[in-house]
Backbone as JSON Lines, residues from 0, in Angstrom:
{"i":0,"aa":"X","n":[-27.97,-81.12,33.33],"ca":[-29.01,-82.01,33.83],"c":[-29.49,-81.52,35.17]}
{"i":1,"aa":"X","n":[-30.43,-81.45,35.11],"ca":[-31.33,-80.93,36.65],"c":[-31.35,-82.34,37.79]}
{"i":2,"aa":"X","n":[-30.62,-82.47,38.8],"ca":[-30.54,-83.3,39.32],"c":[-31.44,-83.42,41.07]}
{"i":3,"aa":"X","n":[-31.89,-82.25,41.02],"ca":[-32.87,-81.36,42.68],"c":[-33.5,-80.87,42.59]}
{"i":4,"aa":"X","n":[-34.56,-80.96,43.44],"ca":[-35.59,-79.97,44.07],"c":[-34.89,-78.11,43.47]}
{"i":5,"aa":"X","n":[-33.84,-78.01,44.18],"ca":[-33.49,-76.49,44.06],"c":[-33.26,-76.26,42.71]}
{"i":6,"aa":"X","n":[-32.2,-77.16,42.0],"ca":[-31.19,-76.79,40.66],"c":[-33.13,-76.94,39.98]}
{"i":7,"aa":"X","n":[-33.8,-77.17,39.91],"ca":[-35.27,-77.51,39.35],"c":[-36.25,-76.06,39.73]}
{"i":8,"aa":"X","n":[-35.81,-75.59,41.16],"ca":[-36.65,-74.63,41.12],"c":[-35.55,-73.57,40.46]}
{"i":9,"aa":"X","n":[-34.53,-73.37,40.7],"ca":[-33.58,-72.45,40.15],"c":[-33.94,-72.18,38.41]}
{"i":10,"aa":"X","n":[-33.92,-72.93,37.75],"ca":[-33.48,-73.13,36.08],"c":[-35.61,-72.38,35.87]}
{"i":11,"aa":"X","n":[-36.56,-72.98,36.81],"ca":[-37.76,-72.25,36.13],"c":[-37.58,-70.74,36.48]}
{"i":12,"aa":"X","n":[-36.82,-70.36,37.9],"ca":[-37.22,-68.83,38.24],"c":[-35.96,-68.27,37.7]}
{"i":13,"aa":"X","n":[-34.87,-68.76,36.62],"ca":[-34.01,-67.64,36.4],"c":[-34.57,-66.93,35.01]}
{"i":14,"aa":"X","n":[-34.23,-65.57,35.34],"ca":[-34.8,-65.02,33.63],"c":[-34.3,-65.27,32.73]}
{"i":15,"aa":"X","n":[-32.86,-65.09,32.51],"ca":[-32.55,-65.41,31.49],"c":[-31.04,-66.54,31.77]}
{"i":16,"aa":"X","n":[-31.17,-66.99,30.44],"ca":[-29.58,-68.38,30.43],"c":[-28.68,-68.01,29.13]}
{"i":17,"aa":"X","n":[-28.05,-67.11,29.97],"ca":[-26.43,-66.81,28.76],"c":[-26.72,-67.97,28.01]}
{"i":18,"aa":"X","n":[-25.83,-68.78,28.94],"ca":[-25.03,-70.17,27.81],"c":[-25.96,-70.62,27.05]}
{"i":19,"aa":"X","n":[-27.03,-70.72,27.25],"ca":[-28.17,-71.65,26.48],"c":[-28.27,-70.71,25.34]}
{"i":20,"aa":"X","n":[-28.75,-69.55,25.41],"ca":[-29.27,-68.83,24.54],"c":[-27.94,-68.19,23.31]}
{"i":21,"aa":"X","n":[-26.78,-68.52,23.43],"ca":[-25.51,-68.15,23.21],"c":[-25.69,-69.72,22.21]}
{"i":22,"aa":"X","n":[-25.58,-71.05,23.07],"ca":[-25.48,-72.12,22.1],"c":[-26.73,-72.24,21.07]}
{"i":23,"aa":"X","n":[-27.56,-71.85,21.38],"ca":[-28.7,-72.64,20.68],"c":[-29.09,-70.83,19.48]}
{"i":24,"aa":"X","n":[-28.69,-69.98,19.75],"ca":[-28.25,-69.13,18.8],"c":[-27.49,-69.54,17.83]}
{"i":25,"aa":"X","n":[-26.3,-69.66,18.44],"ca":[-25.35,-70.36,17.04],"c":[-25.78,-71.68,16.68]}
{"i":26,"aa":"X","n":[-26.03,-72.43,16.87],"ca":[-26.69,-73.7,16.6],"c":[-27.64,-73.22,15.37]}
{"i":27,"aa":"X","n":[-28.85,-72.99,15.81],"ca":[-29.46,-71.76,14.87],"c":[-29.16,-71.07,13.51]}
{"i":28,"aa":"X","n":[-27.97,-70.65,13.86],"ca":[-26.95,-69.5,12.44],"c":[-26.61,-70.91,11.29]}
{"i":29,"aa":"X","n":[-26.12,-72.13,12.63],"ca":[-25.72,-73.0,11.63],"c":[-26.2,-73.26,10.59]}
{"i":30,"aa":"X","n":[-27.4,-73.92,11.16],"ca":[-28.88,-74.57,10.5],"c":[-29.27,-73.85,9.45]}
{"i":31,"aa":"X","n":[-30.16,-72.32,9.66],"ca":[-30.23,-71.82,8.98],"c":[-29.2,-70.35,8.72]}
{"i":32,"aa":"X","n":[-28.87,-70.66,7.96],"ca":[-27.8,-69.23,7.64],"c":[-28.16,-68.05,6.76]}
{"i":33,"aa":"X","n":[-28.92,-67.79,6.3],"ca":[-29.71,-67.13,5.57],"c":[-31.0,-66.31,6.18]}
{"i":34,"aa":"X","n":[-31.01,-67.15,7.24],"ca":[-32.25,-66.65,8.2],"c":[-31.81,-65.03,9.03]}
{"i":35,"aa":"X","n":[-32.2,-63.78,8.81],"ca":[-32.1,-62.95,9.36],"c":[-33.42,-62.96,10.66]}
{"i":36,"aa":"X","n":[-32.61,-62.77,11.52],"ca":[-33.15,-63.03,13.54],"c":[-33.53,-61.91,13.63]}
{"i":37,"aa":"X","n":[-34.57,-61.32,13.73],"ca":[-34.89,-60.14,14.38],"c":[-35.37,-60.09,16.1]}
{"i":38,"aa":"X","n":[-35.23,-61.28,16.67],"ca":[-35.65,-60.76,17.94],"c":[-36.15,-62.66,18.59]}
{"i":39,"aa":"X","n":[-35.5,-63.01,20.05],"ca":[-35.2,-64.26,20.58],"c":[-36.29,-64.47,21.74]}
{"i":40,"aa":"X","n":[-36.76,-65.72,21.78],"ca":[-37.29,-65.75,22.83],"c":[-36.73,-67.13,23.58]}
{"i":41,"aa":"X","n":[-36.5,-66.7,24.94],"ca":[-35.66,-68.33,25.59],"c":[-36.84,-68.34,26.58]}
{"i":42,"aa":"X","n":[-36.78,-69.42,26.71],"ca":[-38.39,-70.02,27.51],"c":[-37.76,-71.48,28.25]}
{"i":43,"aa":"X","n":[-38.42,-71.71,29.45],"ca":[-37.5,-72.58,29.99],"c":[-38.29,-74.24,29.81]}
{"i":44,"aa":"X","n":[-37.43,-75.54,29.95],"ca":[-38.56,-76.71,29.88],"c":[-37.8,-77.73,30.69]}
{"i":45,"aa":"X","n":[-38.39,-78.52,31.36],"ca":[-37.49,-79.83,32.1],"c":[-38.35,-81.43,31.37]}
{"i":46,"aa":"X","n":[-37.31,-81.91,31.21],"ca":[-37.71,-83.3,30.67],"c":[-37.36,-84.42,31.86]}
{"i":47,"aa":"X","n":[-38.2,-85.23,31.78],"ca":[-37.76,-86.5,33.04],"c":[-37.61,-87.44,31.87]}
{"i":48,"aa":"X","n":[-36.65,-88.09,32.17],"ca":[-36.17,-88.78,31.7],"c":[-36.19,-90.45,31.65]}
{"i":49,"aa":"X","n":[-36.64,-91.53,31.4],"ca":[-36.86,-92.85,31.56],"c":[-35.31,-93.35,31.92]}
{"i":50,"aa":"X","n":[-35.12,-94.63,32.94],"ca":[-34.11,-94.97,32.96],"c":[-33.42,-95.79,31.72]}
{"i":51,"aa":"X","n":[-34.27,-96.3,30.79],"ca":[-34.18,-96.92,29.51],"c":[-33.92,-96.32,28.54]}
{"i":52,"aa":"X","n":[-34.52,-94.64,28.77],"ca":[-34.06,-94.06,27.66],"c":[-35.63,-93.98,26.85]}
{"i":53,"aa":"X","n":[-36.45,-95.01,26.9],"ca":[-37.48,-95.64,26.06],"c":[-38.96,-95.67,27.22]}
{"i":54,"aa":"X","n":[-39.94,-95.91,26.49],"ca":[-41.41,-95.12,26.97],"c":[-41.72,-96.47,27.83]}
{"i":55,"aa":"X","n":[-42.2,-96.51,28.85],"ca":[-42.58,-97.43,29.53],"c":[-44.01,-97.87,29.1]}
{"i":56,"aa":"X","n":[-44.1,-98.84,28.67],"ca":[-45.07,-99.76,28.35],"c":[-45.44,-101.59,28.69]}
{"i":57,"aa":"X","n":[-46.42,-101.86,29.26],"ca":[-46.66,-102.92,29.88],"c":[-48.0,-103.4,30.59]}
{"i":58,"aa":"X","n":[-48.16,-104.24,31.27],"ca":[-49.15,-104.38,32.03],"c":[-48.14,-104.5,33.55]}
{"i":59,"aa":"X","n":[-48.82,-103.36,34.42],"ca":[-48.49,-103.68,35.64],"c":[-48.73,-104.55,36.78]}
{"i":60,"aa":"X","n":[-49.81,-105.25,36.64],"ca":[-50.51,-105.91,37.15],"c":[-51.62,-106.45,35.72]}
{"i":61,"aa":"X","n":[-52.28,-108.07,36.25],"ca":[-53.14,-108.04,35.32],"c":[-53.92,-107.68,34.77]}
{"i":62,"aa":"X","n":[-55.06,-106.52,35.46],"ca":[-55.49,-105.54,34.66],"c":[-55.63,-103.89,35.03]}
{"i":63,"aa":"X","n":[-54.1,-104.08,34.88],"ca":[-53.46,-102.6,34.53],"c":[-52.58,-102.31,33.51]}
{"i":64,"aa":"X","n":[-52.74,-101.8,32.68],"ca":[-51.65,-101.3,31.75],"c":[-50.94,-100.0,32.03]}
{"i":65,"aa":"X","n":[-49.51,-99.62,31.35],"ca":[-49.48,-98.41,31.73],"c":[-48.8,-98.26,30.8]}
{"i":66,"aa":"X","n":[-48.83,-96.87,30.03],"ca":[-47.91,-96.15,29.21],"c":[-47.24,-95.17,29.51]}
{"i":67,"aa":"X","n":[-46.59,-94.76,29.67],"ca":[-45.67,-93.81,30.03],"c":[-44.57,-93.11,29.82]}
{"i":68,"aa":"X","n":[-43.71,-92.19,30.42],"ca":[-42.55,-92.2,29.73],"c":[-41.85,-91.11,29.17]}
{"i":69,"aa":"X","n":[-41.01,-90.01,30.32],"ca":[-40.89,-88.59,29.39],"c":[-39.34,-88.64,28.59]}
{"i":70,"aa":"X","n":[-39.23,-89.38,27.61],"ca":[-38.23,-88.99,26.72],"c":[-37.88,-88.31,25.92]}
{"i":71,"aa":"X","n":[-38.95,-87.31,26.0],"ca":[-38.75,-86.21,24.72],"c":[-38.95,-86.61,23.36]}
{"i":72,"aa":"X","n":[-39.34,-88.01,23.25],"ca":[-40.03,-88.51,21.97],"c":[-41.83,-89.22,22.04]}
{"i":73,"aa":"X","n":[-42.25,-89.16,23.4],"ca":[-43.41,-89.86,23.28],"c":[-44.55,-89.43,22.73]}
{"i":74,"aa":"X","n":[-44.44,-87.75,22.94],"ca":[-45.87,-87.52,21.9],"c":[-45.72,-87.63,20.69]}
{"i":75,"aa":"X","n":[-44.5,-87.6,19.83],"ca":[-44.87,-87.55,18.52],"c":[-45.06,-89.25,17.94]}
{"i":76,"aa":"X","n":[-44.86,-89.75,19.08],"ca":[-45.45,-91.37,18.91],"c":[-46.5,-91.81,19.74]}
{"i":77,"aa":"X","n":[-47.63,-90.62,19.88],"ca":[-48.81,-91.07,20.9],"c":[-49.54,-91.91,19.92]}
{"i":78,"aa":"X","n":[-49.97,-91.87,19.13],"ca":[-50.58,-93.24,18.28],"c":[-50.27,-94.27,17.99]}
{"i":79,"aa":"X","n":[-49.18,-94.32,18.03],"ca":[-48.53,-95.73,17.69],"c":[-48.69,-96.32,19.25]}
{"i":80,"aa":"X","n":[-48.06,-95.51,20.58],"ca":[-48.21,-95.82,21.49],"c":[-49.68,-96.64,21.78]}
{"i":81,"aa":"X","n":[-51.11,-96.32,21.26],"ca":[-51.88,-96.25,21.7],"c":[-52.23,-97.32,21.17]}
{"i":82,"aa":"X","n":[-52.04,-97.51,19.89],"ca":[-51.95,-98.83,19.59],"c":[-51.61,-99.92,19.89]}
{"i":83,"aa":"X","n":[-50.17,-99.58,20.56],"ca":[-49.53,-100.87,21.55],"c":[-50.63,-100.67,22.39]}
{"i":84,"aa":"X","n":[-51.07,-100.15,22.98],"ca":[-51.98,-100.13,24.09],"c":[-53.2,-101.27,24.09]}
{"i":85,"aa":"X","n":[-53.85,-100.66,22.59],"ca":[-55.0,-100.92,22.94],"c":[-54.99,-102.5,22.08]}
{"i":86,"aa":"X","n":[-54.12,-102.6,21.29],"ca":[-53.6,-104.36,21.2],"c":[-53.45,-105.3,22.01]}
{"i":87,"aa":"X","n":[-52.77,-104.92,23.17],"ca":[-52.08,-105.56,23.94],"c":[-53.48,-105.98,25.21]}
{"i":88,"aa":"X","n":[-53.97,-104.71,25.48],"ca":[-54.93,-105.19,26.09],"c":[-56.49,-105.41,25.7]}
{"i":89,"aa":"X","n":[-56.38,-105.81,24.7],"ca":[-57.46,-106.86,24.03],"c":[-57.18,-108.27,23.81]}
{"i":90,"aa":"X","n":[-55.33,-108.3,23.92],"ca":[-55.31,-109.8,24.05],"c":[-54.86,-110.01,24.94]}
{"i":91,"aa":"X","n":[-54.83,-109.03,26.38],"ca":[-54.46,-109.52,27.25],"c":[-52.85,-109.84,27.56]}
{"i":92,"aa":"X","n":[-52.11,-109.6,26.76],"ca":[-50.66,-109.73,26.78],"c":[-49.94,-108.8,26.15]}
{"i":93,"aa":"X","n":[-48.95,-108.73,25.69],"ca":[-48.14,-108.08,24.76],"c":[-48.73,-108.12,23.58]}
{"i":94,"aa":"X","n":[-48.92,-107.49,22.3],"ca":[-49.05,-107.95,21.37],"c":[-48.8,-106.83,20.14]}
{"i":95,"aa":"X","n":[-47.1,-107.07,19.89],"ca":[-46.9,-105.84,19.05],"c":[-45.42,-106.42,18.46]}
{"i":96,"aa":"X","n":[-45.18,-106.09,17.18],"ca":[-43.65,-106.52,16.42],"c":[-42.49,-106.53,17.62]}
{"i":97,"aa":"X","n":[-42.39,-105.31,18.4],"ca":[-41.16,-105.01,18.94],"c":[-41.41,-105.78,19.8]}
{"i":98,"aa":"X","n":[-40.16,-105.52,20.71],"ca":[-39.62,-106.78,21.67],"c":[-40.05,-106.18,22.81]}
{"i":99,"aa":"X","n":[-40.9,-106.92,23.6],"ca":[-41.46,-106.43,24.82],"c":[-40.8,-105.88,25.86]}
{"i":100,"aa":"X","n":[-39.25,-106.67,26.21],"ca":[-38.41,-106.45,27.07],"c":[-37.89,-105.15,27.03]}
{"i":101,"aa":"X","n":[-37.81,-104.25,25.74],"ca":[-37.24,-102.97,25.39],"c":[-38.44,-102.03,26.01]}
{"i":102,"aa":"X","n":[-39.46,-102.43,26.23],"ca":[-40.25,-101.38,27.02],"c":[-40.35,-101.28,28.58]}
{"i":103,"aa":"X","n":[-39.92,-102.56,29.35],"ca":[-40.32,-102.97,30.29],"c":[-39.91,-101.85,31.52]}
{"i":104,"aa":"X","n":[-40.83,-101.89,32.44],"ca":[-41.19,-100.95,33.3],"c":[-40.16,-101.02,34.59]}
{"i":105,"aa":"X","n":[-39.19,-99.97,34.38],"ca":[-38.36,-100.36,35.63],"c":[-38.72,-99.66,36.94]}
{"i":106,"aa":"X","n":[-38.53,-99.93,38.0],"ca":[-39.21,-99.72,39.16],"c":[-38.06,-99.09,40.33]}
{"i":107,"aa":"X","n":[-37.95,-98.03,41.11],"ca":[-36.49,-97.54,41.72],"c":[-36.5,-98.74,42.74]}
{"i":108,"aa":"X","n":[-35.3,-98.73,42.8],"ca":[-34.73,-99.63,43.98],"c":[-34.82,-98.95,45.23]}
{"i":109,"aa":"X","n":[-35.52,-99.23,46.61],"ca":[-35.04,-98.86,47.73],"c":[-34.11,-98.93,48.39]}
C-alpha cells in the first residue's frame, strides 16, 4: 500500500518490480496454463482508495451532488452510477433500491 508523497513518487519512477512481476507471473501460469508468454510488460498504477471501500455518492449540499470514488470498481459501474445520479437529482433526494447510508460521503477528520 502506498502510504506518501515519496513511497508514491518512488513505485512511479522505479523501472522495474521483482516481486510484482514474479507474483502476478505466476498468478498468470495459474490462470492460464496453456498460455505460452513470449514477452512481459509491468507498467505501474496507484488506486485511492474510499474509506468505505464503496463509491461516494450523495448530495453534498442541496444542490450539489457528487459521485465519486476510486475503488477500482467505479468505471465498470459508470452507468449505473449515473443513473443513481441523475434519479436522485430529479427528485431531489435519494432515489435508488440500495441503501443510501452504504454510499454516504465520509469527510477526514481534523
Amino acid at each position: 500500500a502506498v502510504v506518501s508523497t515519496q513511497s508514491t513518487g518512488d513505485w512511479y519512477c522505479k523501472s522495474d518490480h521483482p516481486e510484482a512481476r514474479k507474483h502476478l507471473s505466476q498468478k498468470f501460469s495459474e490462470i492460464f496454463p496453456c498460455v505460452n508468454v513470449l514477452s512481459q510488460q509491468l507498467d505501474h498504477c496507484v488506486m485511492a482508495m474510499t474509506a468505505t471501500g464503496r463509491q461516494y455518492i450523495g448530495f453534498v449540499q442541496e444542490d450539489v451532488f457528487l459521485a465519486c470514488g476510486g475503488n477500482g470498481k467505479t468505471a465498470k459501474m459508470a452507468l449505473e452510477i449515473g443513473y443513481i445520479c441523475a434519479k436522485s437529482i430529479v427528485a431531489g433526494k435519494w432515489d435508488y433500491d440500495l441503501n443510501e447510508a452504504d454510499f454516504r460521503i465520509v469527510y477526514k477528520e481534523d
